Short mmCIF file of C-alpha atoms in Angstrom, two decimals:
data_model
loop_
_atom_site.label_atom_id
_atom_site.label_comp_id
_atom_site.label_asym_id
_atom_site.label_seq_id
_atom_site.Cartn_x
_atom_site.Cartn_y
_atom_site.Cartn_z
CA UNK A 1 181.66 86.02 32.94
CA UNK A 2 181.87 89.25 30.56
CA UNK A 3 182.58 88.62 27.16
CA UNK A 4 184.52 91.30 26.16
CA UNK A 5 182.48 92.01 23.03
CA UNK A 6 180.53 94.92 22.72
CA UNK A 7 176.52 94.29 21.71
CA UNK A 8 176.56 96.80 19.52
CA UNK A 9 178.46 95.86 17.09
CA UNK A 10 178.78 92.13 17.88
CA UNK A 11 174.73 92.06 17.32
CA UNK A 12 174.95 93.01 13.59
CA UNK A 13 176.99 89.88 13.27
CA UNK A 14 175.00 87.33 14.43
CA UNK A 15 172.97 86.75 11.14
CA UNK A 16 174.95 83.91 10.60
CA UNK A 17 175.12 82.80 14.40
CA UNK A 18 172.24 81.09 14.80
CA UNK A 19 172.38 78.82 11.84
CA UNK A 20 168.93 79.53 11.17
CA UNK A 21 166.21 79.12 7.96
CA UNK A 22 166.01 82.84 8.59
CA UNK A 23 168.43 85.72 9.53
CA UNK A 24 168.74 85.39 13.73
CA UNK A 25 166.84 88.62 14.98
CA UNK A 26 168.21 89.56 18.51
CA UNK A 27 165.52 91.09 20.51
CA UNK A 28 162.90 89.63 17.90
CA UNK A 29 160.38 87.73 18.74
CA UNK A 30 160.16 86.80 22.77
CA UNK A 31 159.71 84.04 24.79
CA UNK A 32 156.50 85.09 26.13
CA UNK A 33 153.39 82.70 27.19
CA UNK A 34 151.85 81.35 23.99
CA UNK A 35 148.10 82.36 23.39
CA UNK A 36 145.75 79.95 24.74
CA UNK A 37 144.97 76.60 22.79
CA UNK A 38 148.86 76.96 21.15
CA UNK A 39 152.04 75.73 21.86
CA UNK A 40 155.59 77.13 20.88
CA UNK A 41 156.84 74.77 18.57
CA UNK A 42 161.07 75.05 18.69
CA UNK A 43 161.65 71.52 19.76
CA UNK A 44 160.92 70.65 15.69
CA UNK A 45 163.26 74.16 14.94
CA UNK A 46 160.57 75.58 12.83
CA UNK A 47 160.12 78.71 16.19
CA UNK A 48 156.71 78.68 15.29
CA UNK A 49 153.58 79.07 17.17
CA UNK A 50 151.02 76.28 16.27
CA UNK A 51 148.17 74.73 17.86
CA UNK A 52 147.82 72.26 20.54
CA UNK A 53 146.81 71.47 24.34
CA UNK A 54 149.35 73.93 26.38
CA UNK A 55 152.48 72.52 27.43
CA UNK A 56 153.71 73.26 31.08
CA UNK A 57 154.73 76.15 31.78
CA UNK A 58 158.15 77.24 33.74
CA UNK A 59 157.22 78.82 37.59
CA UNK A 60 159.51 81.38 39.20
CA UNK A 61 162.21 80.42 41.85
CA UNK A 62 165.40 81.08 42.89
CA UNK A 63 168.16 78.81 43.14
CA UNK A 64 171.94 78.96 44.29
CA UNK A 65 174.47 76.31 42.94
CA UNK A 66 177.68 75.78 44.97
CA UNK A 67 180.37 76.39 42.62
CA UNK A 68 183.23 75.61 44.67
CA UNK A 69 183.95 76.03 48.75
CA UNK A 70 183.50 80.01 48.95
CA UNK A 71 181.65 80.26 45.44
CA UNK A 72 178.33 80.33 44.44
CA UNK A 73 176.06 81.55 41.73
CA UNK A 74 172.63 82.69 42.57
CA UNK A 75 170.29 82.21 39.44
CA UNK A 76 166.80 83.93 39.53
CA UNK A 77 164.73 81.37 37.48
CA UNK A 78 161.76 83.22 35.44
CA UNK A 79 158.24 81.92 35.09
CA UNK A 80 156.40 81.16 31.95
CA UNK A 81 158.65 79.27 29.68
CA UNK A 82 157.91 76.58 27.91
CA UNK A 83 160.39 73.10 28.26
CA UNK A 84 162.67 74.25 24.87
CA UNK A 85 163.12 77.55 25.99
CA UNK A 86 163.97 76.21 29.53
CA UNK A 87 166.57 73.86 27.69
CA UNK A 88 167.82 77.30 26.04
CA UNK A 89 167.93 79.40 29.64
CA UNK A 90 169.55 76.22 31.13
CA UNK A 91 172.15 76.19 28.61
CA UNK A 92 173.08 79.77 29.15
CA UNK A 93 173.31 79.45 33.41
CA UNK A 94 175.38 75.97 33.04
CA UNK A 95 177.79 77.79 30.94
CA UNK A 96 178.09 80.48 33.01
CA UNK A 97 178.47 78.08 36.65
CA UNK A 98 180.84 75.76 34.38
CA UNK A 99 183.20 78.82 33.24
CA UNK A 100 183.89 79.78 37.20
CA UNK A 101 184.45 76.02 38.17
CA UNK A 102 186.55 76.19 35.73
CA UNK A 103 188.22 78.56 37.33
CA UNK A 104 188.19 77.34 40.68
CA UNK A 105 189.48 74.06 39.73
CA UNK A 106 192.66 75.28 37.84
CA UNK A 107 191.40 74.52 34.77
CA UNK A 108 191.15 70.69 35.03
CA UNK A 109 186.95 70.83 35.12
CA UNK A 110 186.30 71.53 31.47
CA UNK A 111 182.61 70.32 31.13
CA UNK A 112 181.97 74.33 30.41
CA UNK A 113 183.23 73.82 27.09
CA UNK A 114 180.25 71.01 26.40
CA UNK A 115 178.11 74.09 25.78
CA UNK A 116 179.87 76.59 23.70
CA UNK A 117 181.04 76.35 20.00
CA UNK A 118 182.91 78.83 17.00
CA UNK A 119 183.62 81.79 18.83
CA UNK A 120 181.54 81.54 22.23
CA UNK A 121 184.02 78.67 22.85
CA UNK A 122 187.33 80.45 22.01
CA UNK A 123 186.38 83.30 23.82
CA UNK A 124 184.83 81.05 27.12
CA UNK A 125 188.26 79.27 26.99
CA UNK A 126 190.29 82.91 26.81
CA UNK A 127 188.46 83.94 29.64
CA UNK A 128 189.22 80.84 31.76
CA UNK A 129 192.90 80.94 30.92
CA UNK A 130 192.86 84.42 31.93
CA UNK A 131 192.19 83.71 35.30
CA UNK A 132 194.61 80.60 35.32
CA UNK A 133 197.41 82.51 33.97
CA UNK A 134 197.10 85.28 36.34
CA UNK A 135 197.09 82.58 39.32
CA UNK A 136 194.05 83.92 39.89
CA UNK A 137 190.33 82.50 41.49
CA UNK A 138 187.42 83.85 42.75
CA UNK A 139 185.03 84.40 46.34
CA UNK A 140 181.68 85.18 46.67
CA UNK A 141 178.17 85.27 45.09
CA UNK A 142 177.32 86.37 41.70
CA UNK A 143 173.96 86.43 40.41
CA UNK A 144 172.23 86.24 36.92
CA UNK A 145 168.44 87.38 36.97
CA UNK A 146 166.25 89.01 34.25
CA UNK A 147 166.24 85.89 32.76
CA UNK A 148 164.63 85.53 29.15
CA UNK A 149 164.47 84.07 25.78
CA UNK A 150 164.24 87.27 23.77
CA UNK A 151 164.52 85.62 19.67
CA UNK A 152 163.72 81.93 18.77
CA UNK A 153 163.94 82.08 14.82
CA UNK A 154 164.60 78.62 13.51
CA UNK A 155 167.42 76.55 15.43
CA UNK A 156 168.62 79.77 16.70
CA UNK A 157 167.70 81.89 19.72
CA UNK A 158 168.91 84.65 21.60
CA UNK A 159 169.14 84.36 25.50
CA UNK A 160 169.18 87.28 27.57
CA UNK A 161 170.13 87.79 31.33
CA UNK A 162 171.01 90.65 34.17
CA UNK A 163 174.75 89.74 35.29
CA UNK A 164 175.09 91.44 38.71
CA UNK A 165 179.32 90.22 40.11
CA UNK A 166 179.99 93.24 42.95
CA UNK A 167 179.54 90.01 45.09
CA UNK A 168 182.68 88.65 43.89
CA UNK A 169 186.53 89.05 45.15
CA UNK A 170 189.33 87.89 43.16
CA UNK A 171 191.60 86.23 45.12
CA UNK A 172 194.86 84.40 44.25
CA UNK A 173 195.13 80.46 44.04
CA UNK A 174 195.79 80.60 48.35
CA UNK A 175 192.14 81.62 48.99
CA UNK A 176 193.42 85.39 49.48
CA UNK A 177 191.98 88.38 48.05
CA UNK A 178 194.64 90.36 45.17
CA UNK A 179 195.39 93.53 46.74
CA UNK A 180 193.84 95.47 44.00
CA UNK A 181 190.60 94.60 42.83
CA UNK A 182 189.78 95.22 39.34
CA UNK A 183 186.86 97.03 38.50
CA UNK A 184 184.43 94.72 37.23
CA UNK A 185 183.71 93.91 40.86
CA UNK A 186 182.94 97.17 41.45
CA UNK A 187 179.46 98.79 40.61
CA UNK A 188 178.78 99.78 38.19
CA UNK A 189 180.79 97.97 35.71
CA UNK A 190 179.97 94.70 37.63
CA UNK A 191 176.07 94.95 36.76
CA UNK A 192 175.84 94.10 32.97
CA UNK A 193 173.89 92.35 30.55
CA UNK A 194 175.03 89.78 28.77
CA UNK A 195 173.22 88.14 25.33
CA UNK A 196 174.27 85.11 24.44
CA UNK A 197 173.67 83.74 20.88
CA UNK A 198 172.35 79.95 20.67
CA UNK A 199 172.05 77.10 18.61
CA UNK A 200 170.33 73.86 18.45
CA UNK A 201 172.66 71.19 16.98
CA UNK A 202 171.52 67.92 15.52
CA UNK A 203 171.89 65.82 18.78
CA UNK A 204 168.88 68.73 19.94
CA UNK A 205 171.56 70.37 22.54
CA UNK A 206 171.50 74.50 22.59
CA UNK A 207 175.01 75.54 22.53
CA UNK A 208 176.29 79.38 22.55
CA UNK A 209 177.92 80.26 19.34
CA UNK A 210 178.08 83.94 20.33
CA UNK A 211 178.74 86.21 23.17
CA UNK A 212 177.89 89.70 23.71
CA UNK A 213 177.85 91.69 26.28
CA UNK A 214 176.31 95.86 27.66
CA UNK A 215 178.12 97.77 29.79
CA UNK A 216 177.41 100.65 31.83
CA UNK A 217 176.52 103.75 30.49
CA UNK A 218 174.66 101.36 27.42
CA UNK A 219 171.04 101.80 28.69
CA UNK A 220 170.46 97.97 28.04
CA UNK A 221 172.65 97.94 31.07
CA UNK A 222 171.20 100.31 33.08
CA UNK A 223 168.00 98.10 33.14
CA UNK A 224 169.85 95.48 35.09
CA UNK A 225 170.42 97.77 37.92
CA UNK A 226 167.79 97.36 40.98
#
């Protein structure tokens, strides 16, 4: 699901994405293992380190959620994240499995709209209408690995992950593949990464306010390729 923003540019903007007691910092800050004896304190929104008995800790695995009869998304979960920044990672992948069964339902599943607001939601919905206007669906396996929480700054956060879609044919609503298959399937446009911009609301859900994406030749997205 490539938001057709370009990170770039889009990241300068994102000051006032994450809603934050400070300016959001993409690629600030990561979402690596706190130092023994501390905890990562987002849960309260003050992205703080503080200390504490260590809380569990996320393991790696891999998982792959049945989209819809012919789809699936295969999600490389990483290790060492804490239960917020699991929350955050979990909102980005649900988004991103919600947006194709969107797809592959015609439109009438709209749950992937639950986790986007402000401008990740208008473009999310574009994207999805896309598809339905064309008449178009999907096949196949994509995959989302590289997995990280790379900014936590207040109630915002930046989530990062490795978007890899030359498993996927578009076909039309009959199951059939289109003739012509646009590019993004094809490597290497369909290896990018894509940075979505988060925040926590008052109910304590992460939503995506912001999408961005790098394409190939950015060198961001040349670190997604294996």
């Amino acid at each position: 699901m490539r938001m057709r923003v370009a990170l770039a540019v889009a990241l300068l903007a994102t000051g006032c994405a994450a809603g934050a007691e400070r300016p959001f910092t993409p690629g600030g800050s990561s979402g690596a293992t706190p130092a023994p004896g501390a905890t990562s304190d987002v849960s309260s929104g003050a992205g703080v380190v503080t200390p504490g008995a260590p809380k569990a800790l996320s393991t790696a695995g891999a998982e792959t959620v049945d989209v819809a009869p012919g789809l699936s998304v295969s999600i490389e979960w990483p290790a060492g994240l804490d239960s917020a920044r699991q929350a955050m990672v979990r909102s980005f992948t649900d988004g991103y499995v919600g947006a194709w069964r969107a797809v592959t339902t015609g439109g009438e599943d709209k749950s992937y709209l639950d986790g986007v607001e402000d401008e990740a939601a208008r473009d999310a919905y574009t994207w999805v209408r896309g598809f339905l206007n064309r008449g178009e669906s999907a096949t196949g396996t994509a995959k989302l690995y590289a997995l990280r929480v790379a900014s936590v700054v207040g109630r915002g956060a930046e989530v990062d992950a490795c978007v890899d879609e030359s498993g996927l044919q578009v076909t039309g609503t009959d199951g059939r593949p289109v003739t012509t298959q646009p590019s993004w399937t094809r490597p290497p446009a369909a290896i990018y990464l894509q940075v979505a911009a988060l925040r926590r609301g008052d109910d304590g859900a992460w939503r995506t306010r912001a999408f961005m994406h790098a394409a190939y030749p950015h060198q961001r997205a040349k670190e997604c390729r294996r």
